[in-house]
Short mmCIF file of C-alpha atoms and ligand atoms in Angstrom, two decimals:
data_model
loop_
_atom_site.label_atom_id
_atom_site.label_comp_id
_atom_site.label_asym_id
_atom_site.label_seq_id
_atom_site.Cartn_x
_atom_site.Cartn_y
_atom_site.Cartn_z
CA UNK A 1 92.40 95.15 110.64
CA UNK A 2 96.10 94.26 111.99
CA UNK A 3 97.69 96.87 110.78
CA UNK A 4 101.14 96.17 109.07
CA UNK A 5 101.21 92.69 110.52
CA UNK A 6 102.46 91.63 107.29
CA UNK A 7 100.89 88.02 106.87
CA UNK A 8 98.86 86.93 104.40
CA UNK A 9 96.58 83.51 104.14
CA UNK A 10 96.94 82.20 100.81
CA UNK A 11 93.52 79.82 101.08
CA UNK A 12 94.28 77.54 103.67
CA UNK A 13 97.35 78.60 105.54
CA UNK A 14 100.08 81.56 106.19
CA UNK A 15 102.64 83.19 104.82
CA UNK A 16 103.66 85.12 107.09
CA UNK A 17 106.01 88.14 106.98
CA UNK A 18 108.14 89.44 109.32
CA UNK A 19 106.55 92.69 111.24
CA UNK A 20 108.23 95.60 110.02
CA UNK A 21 110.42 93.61 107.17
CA UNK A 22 112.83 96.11 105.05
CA UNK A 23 112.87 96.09 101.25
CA UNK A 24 116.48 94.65 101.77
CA UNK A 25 115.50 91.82 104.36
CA UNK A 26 112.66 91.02 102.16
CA UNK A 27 115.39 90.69 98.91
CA UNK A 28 117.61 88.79 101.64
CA UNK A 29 114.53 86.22 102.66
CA UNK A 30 112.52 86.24 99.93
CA UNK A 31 114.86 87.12 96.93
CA UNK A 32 114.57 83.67 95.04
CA UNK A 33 112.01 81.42 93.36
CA UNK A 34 113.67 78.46 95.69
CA UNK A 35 113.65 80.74 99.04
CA UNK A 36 109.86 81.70 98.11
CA UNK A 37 108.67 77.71 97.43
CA UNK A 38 110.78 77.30 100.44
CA UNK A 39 108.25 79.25 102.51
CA UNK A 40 105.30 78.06 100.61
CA UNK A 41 105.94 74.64 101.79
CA UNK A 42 106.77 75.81 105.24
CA UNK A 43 103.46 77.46 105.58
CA UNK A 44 101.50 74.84 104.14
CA UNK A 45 102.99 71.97 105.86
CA UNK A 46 104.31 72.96 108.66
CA UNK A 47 104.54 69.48 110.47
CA UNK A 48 106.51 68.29 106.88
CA UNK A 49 104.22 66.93 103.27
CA UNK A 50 101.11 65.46 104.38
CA UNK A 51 99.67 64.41 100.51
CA UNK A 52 96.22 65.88 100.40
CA UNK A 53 94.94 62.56 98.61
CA UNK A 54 95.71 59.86 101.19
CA UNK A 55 97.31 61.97 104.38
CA UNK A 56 100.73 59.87 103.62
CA UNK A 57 103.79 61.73 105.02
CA UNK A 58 105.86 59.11 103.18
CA UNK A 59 107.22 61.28 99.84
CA UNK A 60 109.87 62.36 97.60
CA UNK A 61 110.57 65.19 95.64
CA UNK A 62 110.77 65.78 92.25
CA UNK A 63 112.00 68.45 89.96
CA UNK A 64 110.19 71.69 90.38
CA UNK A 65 108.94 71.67 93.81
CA UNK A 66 107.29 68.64 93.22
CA UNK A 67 105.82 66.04 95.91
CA UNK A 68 105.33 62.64 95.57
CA UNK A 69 103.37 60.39 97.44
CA UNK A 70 104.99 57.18 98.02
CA UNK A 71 101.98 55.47 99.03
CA UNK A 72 99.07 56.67 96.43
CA UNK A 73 102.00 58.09 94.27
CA UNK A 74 100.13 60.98 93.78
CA UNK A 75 102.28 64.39 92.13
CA UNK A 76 101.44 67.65 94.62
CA UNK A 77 102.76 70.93 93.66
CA UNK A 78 103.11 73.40 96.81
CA UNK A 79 100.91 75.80 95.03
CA UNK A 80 98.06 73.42 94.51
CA UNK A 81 95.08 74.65 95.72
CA UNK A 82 96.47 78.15 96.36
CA UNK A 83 95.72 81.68 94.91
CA UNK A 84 99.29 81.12 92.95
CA UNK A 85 97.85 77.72 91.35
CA UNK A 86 98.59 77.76 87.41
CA UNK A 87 100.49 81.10 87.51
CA UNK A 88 102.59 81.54 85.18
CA UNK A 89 104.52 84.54 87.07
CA UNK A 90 107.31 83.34 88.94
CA UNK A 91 106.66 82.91 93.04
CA UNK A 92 109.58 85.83 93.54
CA UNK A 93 106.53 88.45 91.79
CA UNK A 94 103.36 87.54 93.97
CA UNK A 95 105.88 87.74 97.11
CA UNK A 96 106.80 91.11 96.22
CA UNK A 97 103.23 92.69 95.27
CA UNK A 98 102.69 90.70 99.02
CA UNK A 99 105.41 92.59 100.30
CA UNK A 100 103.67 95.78 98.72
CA UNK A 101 100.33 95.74 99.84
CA UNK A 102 100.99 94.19 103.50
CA UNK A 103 103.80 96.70 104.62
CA UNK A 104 102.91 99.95 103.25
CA UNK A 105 100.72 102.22 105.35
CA UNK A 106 99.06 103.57 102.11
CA UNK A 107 97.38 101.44 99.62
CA UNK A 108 98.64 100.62 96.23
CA UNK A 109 97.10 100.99 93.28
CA UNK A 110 97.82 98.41 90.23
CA UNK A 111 99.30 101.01 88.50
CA UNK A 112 102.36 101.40 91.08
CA UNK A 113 102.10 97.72 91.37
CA UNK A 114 102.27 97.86 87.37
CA UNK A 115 105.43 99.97 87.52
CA UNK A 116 107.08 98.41 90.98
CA UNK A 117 107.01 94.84 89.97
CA UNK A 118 107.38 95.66 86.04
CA UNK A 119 104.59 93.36 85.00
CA UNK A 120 101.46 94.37 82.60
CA UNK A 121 98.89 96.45 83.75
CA UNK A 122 96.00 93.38 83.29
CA UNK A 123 98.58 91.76 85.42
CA UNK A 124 99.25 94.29 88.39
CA UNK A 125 95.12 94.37 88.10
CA UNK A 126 94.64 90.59 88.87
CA UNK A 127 97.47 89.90 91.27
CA UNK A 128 95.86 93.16 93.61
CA UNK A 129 92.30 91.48 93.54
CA UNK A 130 93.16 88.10 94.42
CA UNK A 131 95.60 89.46 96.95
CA UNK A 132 93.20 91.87 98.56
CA UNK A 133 90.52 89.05 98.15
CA UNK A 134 92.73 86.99 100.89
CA UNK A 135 93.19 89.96 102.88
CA UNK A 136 89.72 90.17 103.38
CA UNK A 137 88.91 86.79 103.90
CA UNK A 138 92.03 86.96 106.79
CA UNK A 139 89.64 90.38 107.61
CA UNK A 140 86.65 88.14 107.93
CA UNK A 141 88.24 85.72 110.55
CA UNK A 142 89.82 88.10 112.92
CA UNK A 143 87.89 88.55 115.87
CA UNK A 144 88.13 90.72 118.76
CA UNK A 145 88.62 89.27 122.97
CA UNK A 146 89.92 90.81 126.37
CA UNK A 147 88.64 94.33 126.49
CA UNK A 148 86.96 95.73 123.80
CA UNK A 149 85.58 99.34 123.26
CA UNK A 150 82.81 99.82 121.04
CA UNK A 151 81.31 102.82 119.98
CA UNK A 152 79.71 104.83 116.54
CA UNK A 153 81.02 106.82 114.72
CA UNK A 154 79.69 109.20 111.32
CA UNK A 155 81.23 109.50 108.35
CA UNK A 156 81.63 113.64 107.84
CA UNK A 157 82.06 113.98 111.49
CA UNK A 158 81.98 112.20 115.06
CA UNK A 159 78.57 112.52 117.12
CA UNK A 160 78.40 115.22 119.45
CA UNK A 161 77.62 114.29 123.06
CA UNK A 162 74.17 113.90 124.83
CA UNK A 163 72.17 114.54 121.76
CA UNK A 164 69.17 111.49 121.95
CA UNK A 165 69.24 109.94 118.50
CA UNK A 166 72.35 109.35 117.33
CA UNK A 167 73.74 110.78 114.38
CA UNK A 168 72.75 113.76 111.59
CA UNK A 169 70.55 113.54 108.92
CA UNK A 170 72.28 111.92 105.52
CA UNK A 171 75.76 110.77 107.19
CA UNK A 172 76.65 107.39 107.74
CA UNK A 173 76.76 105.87 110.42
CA UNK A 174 79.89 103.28 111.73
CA UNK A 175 80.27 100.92 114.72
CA UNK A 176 83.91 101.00 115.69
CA UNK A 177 85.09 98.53 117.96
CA UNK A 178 88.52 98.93 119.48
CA UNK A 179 90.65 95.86 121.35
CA UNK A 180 93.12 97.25 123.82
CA UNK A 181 95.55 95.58 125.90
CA UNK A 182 93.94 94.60 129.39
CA UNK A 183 96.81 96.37 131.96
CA UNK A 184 97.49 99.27 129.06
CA UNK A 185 93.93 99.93 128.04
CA UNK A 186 95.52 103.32 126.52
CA UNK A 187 97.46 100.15 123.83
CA UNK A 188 95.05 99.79 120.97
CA UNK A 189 96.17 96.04 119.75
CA UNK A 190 93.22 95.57 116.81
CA UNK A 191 90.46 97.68 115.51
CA UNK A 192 87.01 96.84 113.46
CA UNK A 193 84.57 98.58 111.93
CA UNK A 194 81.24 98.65 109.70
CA UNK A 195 79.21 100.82 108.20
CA UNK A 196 75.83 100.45 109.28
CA UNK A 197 72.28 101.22 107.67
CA UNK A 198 71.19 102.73 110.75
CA UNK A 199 72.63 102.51 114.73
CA UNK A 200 70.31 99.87 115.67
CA UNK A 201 70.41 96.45 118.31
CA UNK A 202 69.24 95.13 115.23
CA UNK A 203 72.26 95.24 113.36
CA UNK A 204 75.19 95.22 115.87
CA UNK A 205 73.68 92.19 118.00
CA UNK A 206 74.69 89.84 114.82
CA UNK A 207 78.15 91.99 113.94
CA UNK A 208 79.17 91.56 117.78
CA UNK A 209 78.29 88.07 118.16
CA UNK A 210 80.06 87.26 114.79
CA UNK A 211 83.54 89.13 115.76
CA UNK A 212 83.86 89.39 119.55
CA UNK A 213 84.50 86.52 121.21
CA UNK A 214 82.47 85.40 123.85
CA UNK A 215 83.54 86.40 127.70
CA UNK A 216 84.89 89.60 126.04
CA UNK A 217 84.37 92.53 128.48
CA UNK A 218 82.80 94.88 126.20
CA UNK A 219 82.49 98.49 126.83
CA UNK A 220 80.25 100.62 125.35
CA UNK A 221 77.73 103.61 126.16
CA UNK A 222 73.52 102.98 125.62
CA UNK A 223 74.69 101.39 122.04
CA UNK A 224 73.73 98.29 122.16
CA UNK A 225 72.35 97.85 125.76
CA UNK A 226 72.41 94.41 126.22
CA UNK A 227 76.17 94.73 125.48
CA UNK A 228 76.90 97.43 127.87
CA UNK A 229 79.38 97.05 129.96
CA UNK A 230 79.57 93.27 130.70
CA UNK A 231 81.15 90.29 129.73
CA UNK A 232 79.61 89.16 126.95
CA UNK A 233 78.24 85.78 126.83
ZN1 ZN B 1 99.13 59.81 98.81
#
């Protein structure tokens, strides 16, 4: 997870957030339906409108946000093909419950959503599950390089050293894996972790292969053994 980094994909691109951004900078940046499209179209085209039909940069713009091809004449809305496509709540509403759910340290529940952005309930309910659907997808892509530390962990309390057989009966077992800054290995930069069926090579070969990038210098203890302490290949 990168904690409080702010930036959220919305399908196939960015919108990313200032670290760190203040309700009042956020009102400043963000405040507007215009200043919200604005950044839509920034993070979606970022090289300027490239129509999705025929990959024409040759357009005008219409009322509403609007993009028109001048070649295929195709119309493109900026949230076409986007988690806001066929909303009827305004842009300035999904940036704010964005705003919400990226910057706080706790998690929000729909209700406070609900009563922060003064929509319905159903509402609060939908916007927070495609959101956090996003969020994980974002989750799903991040992976880990440079030095990592990896090492397990059980839910109800961490394993106590040298036992053989990791672990107590009925907790659950974790595989944490921690990137830290190379010179500063004391800097955590990103953490990842999984709950596991059991601590097995079995199930962390695939989980390792899928999120740390190869030529990684992993560290671990007897974990995973053909992970141990090596650059990972
Ligand atoms: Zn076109």
């Amino acid at each position: 997870m990168r904690e409080g980094d702010g930036s959220l994909r919305v399908t196939s691109y960015d919108v990313q957030f200032q670290k760190g951004l203040s309700l009042r900078e956020f009102i400043e940046d963000y405040g507007s339906e215009d200043a919200c499209r604005d950044a839509l179209i920034r993070a979606r085209w970022p090289e300027g409108f490239v129509c999705p039909e025929c990959g024409s940069t040759r357009h005008c713009r219409l009322a509403r946000g609007l993009f028109q091809c001048q070649d295929c004449r195709k119309q493109t809305s900026p949230t076409a093909g986007t988690i806001f496509e066929g909303t009827k709540l305004p842009l300035t509403v999904w940036f704010q419950a964005m705003h919400l759910l990226t910057q706080g340290k706790h998690s929000v529940s729909a209700l406070e959503l609900k009563r922060q952005l003064g929509v319905h309930y159903e509402t609060a309910w939908m916007m927070k599950q495609k959101l956090l659907q996003v969020m994980i997808e974002r989750e799903e892509r991040t992976t880990l390089s440079g030095r990592v530390e990896v090492d397990d962990a059980y839910m109800g309390g961490e394993r106590h050293g040298g036992r053989r057989g990791r672990g107590a009966e009925g907790k659950t077992p974790f595989v944490v894996a921690v990137q830290t800054d190379v010179e500063h290995p004391e800097k955590v930069l990103f953490l990842k972790m999984k709950a596991l069926e059991s601590v097995s090579t079995k199930e962390l070969e695939p989980w390792f292969r899928k999120f740390i990038e190869p030529g990684t210098l992993v560290l671990t203890d007897e974990l995973c053994p053909s992970f141990s302490v090596s650059s990972f290949r």
